[in-house]
CSV table of C-alpha atoms in Angstrom, one decimal:
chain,number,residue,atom,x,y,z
A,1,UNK,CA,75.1,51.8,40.8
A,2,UNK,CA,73.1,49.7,39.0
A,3,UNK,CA,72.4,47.3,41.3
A,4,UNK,CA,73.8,44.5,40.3
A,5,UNK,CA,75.5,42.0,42.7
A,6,UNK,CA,79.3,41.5,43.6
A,7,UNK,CA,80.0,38.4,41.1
A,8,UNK,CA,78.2,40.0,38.3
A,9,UNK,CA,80.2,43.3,39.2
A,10,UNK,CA,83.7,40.9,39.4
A,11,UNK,CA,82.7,39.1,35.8
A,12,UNK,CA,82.5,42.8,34.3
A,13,UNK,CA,85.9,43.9,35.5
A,14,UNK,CA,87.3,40.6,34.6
A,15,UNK,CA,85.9,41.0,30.7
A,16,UNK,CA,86.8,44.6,30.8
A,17,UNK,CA,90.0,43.5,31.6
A,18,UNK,CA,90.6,41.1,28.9
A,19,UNK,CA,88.2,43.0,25.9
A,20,UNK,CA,90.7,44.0,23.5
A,21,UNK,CA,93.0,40.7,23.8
A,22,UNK,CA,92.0,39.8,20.1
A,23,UNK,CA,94.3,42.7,18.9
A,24,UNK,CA,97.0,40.7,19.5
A,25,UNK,CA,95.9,39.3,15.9
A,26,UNK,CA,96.0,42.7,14.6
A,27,UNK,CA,98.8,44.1,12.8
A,28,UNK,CA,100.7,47.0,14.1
A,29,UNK,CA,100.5,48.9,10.8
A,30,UNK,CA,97.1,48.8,11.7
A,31,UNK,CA,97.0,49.6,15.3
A,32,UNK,CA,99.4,52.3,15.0
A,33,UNK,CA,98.1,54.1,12.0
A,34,UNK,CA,97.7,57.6,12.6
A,35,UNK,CA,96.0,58.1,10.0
A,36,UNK,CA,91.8,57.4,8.4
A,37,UNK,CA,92.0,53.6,8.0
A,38,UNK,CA,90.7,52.2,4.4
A,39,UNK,CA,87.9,49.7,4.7
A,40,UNK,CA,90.3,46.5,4.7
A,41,UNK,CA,91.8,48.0,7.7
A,42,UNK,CA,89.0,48.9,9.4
A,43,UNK,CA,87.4,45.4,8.9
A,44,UNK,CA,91.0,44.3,10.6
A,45,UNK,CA,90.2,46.1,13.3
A,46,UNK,CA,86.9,44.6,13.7
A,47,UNK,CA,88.0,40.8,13.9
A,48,UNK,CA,89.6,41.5,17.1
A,49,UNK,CA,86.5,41.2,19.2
A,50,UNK,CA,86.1,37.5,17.7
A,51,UNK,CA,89.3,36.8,17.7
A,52,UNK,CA,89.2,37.5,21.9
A,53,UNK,CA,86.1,35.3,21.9
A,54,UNK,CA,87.7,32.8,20.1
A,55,UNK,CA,90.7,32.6,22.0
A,56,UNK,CA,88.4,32.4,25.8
A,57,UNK,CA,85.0,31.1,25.1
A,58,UNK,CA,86.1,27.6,25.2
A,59,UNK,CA,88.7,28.3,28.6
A,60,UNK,CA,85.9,27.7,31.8
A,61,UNK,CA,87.5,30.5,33.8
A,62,UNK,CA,86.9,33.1,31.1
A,63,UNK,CA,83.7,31.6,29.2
A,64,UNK,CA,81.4,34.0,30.7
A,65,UNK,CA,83.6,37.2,30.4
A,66,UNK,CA,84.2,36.1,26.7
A,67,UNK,CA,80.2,36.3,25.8
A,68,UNK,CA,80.4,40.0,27.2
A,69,UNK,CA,83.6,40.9,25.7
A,70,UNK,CA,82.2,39.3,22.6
A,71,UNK,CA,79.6,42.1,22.7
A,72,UNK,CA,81.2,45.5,23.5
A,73,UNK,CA,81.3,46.9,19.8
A,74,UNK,CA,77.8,45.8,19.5
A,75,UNK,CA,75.0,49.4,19.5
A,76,UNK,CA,71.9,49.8,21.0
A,77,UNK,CA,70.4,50.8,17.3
A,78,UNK,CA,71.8,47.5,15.7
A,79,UNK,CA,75.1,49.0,13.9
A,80,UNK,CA,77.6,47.6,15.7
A,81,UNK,CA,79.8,44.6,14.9
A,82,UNK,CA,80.3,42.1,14.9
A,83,UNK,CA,76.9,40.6,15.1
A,84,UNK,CA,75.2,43.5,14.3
A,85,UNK,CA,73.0,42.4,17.6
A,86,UNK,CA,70.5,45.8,19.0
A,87,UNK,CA,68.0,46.5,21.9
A,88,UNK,CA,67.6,44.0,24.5
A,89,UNK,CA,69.7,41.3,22.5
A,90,UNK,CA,72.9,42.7,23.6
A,91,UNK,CA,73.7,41.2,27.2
A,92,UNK,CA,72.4,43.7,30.1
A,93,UNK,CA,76.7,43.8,31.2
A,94,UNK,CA,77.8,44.2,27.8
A,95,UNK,CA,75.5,47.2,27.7
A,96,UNK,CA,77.6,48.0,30.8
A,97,UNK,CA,80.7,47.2,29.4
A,98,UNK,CA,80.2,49.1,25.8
A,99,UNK,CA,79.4,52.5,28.1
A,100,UNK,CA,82.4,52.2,29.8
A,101,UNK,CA,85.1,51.6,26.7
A,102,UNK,CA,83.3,54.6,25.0
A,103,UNK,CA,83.9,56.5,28.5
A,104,UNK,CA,87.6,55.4,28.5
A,105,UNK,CA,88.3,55.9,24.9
A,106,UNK,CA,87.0,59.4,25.0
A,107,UNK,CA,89.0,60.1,28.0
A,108,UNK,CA,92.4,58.8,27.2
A,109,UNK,CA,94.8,60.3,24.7
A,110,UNK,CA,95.3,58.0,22.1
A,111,UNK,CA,97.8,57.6,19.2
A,112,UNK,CA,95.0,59.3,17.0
A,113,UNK,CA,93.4,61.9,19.0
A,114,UNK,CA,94.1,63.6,22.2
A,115,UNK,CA,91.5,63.0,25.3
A,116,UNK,CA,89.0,65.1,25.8
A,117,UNK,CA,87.4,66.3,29.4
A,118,UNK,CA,85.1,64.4,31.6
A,119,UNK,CA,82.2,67.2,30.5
A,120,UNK,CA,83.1,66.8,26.9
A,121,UNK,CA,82.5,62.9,27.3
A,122,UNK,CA,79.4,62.4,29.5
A,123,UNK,CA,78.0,64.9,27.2
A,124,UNK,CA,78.9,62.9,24.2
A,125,UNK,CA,77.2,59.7,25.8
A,126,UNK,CA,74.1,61.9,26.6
A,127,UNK,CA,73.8,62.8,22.9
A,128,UNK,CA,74.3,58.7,21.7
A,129,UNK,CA,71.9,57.5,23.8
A,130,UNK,CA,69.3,55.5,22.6
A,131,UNK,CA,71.7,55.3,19.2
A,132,UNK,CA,74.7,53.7,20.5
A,133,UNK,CA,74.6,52.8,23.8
A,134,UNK,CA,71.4,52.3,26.2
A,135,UNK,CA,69.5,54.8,27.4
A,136,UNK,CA,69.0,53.4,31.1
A,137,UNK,CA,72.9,52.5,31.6
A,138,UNK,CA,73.6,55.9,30.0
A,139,UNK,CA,71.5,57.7,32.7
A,140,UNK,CA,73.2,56.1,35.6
A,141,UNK,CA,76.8,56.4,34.0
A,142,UNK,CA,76.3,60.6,33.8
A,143,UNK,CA,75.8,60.3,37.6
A,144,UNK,CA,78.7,57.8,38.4
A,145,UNK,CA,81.3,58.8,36.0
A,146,UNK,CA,81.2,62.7,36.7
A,147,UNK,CA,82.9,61.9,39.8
A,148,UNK,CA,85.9,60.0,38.9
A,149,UNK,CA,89.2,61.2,38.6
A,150,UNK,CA,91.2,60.3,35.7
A,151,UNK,CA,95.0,59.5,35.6
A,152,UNK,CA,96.4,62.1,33.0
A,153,UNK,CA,99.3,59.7,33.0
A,154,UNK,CA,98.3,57.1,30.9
A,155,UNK,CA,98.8,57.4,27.2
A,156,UNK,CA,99.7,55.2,24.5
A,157,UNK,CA,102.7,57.0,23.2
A,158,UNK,CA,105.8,55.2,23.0
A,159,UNK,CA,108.3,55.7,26.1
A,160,UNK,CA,111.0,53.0,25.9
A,161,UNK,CA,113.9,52.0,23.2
A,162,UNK,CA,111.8,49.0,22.3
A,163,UNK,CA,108.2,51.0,22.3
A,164,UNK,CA,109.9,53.9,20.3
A,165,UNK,CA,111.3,51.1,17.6
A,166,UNK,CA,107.2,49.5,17.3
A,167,UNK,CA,106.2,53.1,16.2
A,168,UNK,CA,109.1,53.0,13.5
A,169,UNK,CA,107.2,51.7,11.2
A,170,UNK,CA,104.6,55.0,10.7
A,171,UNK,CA,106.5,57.8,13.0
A,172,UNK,CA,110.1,57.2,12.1
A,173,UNK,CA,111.8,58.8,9.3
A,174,UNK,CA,114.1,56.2,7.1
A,175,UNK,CA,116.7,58.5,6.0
A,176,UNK,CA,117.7,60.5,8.8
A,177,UNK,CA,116.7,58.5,11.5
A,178,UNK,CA,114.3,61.1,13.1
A,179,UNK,CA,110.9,61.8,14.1
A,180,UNK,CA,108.4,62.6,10.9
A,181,UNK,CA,105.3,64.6,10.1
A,182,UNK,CA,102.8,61.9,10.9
A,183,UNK,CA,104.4,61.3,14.8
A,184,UNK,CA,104.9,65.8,14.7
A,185,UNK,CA,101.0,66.0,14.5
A,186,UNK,CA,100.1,63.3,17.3
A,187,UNK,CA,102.0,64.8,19.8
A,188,UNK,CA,100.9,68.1,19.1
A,189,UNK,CA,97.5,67.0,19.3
A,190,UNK,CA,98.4,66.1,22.5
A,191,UNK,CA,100.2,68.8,24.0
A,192,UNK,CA,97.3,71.1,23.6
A,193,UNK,CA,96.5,69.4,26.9
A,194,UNK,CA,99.5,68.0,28.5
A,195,UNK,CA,101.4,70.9,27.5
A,196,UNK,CA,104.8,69.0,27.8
A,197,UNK,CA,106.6,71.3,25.4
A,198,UNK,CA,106.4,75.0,25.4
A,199,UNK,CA,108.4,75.6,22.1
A,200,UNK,CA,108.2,75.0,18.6
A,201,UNK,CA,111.2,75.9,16.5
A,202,UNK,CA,111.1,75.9,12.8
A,203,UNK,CA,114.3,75.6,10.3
A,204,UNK,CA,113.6,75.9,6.7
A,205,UNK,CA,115.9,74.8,4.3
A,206,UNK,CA,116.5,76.5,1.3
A,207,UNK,CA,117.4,75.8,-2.7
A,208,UNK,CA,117.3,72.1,-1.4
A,209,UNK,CA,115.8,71.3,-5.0
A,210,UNK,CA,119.0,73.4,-6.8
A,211,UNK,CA,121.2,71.0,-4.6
A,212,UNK,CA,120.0,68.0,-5.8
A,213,UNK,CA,119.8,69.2,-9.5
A,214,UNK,CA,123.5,70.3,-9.1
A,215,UNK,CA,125.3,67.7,-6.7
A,216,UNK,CA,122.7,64.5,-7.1
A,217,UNK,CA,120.1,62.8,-4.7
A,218,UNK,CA,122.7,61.3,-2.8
A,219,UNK,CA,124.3,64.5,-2.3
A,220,UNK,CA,121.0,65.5,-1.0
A,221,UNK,CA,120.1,63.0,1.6
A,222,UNK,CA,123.6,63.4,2.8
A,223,UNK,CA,123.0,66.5,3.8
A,224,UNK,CA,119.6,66.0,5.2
A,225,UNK,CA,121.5,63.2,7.4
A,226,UNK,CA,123.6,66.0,8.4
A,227,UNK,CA,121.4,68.5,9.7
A,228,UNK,CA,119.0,65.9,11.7
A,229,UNK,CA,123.0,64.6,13.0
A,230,UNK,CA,123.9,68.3,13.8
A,231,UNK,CA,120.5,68.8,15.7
A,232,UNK,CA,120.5,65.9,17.4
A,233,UNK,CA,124.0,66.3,18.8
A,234,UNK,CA,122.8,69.6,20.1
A,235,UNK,CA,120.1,69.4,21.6
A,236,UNK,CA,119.1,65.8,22.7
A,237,UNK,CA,116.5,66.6,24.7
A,238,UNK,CA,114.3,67.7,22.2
A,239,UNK,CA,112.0,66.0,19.7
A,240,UNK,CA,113.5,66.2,16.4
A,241,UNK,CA,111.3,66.1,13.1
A,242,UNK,CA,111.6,66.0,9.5
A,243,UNK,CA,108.6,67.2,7.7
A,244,UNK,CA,108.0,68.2,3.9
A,245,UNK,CA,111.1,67.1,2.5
A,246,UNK,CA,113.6,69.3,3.5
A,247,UNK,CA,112.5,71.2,6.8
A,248,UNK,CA,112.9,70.6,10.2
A,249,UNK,CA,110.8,70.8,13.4
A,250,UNK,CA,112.3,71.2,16.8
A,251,UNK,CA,109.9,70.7,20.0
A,252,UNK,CA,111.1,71.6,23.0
A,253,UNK,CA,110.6,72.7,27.1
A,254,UNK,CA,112.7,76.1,27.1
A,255,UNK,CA,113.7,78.2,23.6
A,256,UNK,CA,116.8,77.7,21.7
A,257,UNK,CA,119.3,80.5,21.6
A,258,UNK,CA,119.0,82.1,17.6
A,259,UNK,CA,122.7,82.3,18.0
A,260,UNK,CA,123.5,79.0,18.6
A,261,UNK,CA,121.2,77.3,16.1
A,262,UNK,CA,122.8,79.5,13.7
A,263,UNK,CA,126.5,78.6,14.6
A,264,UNK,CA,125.5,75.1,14.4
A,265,UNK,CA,123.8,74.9,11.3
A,266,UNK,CA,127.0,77.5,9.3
A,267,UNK,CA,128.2,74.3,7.5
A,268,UNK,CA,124.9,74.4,5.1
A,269,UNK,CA,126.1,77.7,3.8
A,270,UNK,CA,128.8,75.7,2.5
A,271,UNK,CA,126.2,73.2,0.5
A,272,UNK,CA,125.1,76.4,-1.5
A,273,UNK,CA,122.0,76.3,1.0
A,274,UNK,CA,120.1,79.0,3.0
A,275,UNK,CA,117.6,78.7,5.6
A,276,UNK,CA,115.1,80.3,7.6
A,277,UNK,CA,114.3,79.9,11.5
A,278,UNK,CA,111.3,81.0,13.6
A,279,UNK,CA,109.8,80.1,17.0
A,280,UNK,CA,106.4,79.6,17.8
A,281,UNK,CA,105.5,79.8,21.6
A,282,UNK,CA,103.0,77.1,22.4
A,283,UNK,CA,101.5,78.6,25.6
A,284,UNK,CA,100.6,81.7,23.4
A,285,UNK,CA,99.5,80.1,20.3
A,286,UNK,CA,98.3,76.0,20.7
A,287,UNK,CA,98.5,74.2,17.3
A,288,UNK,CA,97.3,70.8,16.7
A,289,UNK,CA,98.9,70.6,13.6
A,290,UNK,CA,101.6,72.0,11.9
A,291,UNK,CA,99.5,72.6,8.6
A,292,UNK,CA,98.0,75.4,10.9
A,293,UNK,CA,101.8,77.3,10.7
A,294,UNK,CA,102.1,79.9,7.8
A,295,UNK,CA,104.8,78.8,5.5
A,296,UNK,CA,103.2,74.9,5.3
């Protein structure tokens, strides 16, 4: 749309292609944080767009996709990195190419932040340009990108055995083997608009603190073990989470019979426990975090 001819076009999708390779340099504590990154993380972050040049520029197939690559976290008002490069120093396909990432950023649910709608983006580009991105490249990319269809499929969450055990590190739960609160908020981030589960069942546990003061820590976590155990065994095909301690989040498709949660959970009377259950309907009430239930 902007004029430019087939092998320019081709050296653009090749770059775009290959522009975050330098995060294979990056740790995945760092990649898969969830949370605000500090400064030394951050500045982790920011060495992957060298590191990609580094690993290309010197490759003759990939020299001139590396310069543009090179460039795509570089801003139109000179506060990008890593160069720090503004205005007309940037390369005219970079300018293309730093556009487009925003776009794609925006629109794609990430492990930090669902995506948000085409109109909510473009309008977003409209309000950085002449800050962040160009103001000529921004004006043709409201036109051309307000007609694309995005594939809702596409996410970054893990899926398989060996994904799941990469996000261990910041969304798994040591003792008991579960989900925790850091992986609970993500996806409920995202289900606000993929709306995958409908349900959000809440068990509170009770005098967990008399337990441990009475039987010992190890006494404790036994029982913690148990429960996650007990509600994993019964319902597998939900997403199981241990939150604040001693509580215990259930996500799932269709509600869960009172009756049955209560039958499966009698043995903690037996540990001197009591607890408290409620369910929150999701298409009723959205959350995006569970600090946003009363009772947390």
């Amino acid at each position: 749309a902007m004029h430019y001819d087939t092998q320019a076009c081709n050296l653009v999708y090749q770059a775009a292609i290959l522009h975050d390779i330098g995060k294979i340099a990056t740790p995945d504590s760092v990649l898969l944080n969830p949370q605000k990154l500090s400064d030394l993380e951050y500045r982790l972050i920011q060495e992957h767009v060298t590191m990609g040049y580094e690993l290309l520029h010197k490759i003759p197939l990939f020299a001139a996709a590396a310069k543009l690559m090179w460039q795509h976290h570089e801003r139109f008002d000179g506060s990008g990195y890593p160069q720090g490069l503004s205005g007309d120093a940037i390369e005219p396909l970079s300018r293309i190419m730093m556009v487009a990432d925003a776009f794609d950023a925006m629109t794609t649910s990430r492990i930090y932040k669902a995506r948000k709608e085409i109109p909510q983006a473009l309008e977003e580009l409209r309000q950085l340009s002449g800050i962040h991105f160009h103001p000529e490249v921004v004006d043709i990319a409201l036109q051309v990108l307000a007609q694309i269809r995005l594939d809702h499929s596409v996410n970054q969450l893990p899926i398989t055995a060996l994904e799941q055990e990469r996000f261990a590190y910041f969304y798994r739960d040591n003792l008991c083997g579960i989900f925790n609160k850091n992986y609970l908020d993500v996806v409920l981030s995202r289900n606000i608009h993929d709306r995958n589960y409908r349900y959000l069942h809440l068990l509170w546990l009770h005098h967990f603190s008399k337990l441990n003061h009475i039987e010992g820590w190890e006494r404790g976590d036994e029982v913690l073990k148990l429960t996650a155990a007990i509600l994993r065994k019964k319902w597998p095909k939900s997403m199981i989470f241990r939150i604040f301690g001693d509580d215990f989040v259930l996500l799932c498709r269709e509600a869960l019979p009172l009756d049955e949660l209560k039958a499966a959970l009698a043995i903690l009377h037996r540990k001197s426990l009591t607890y408290t259950y409620d369910t929150i309907d999701l298409l009723h009430r959205p959350i995006s975090n569970i600090l946003q239930v009363e009772g947390f």
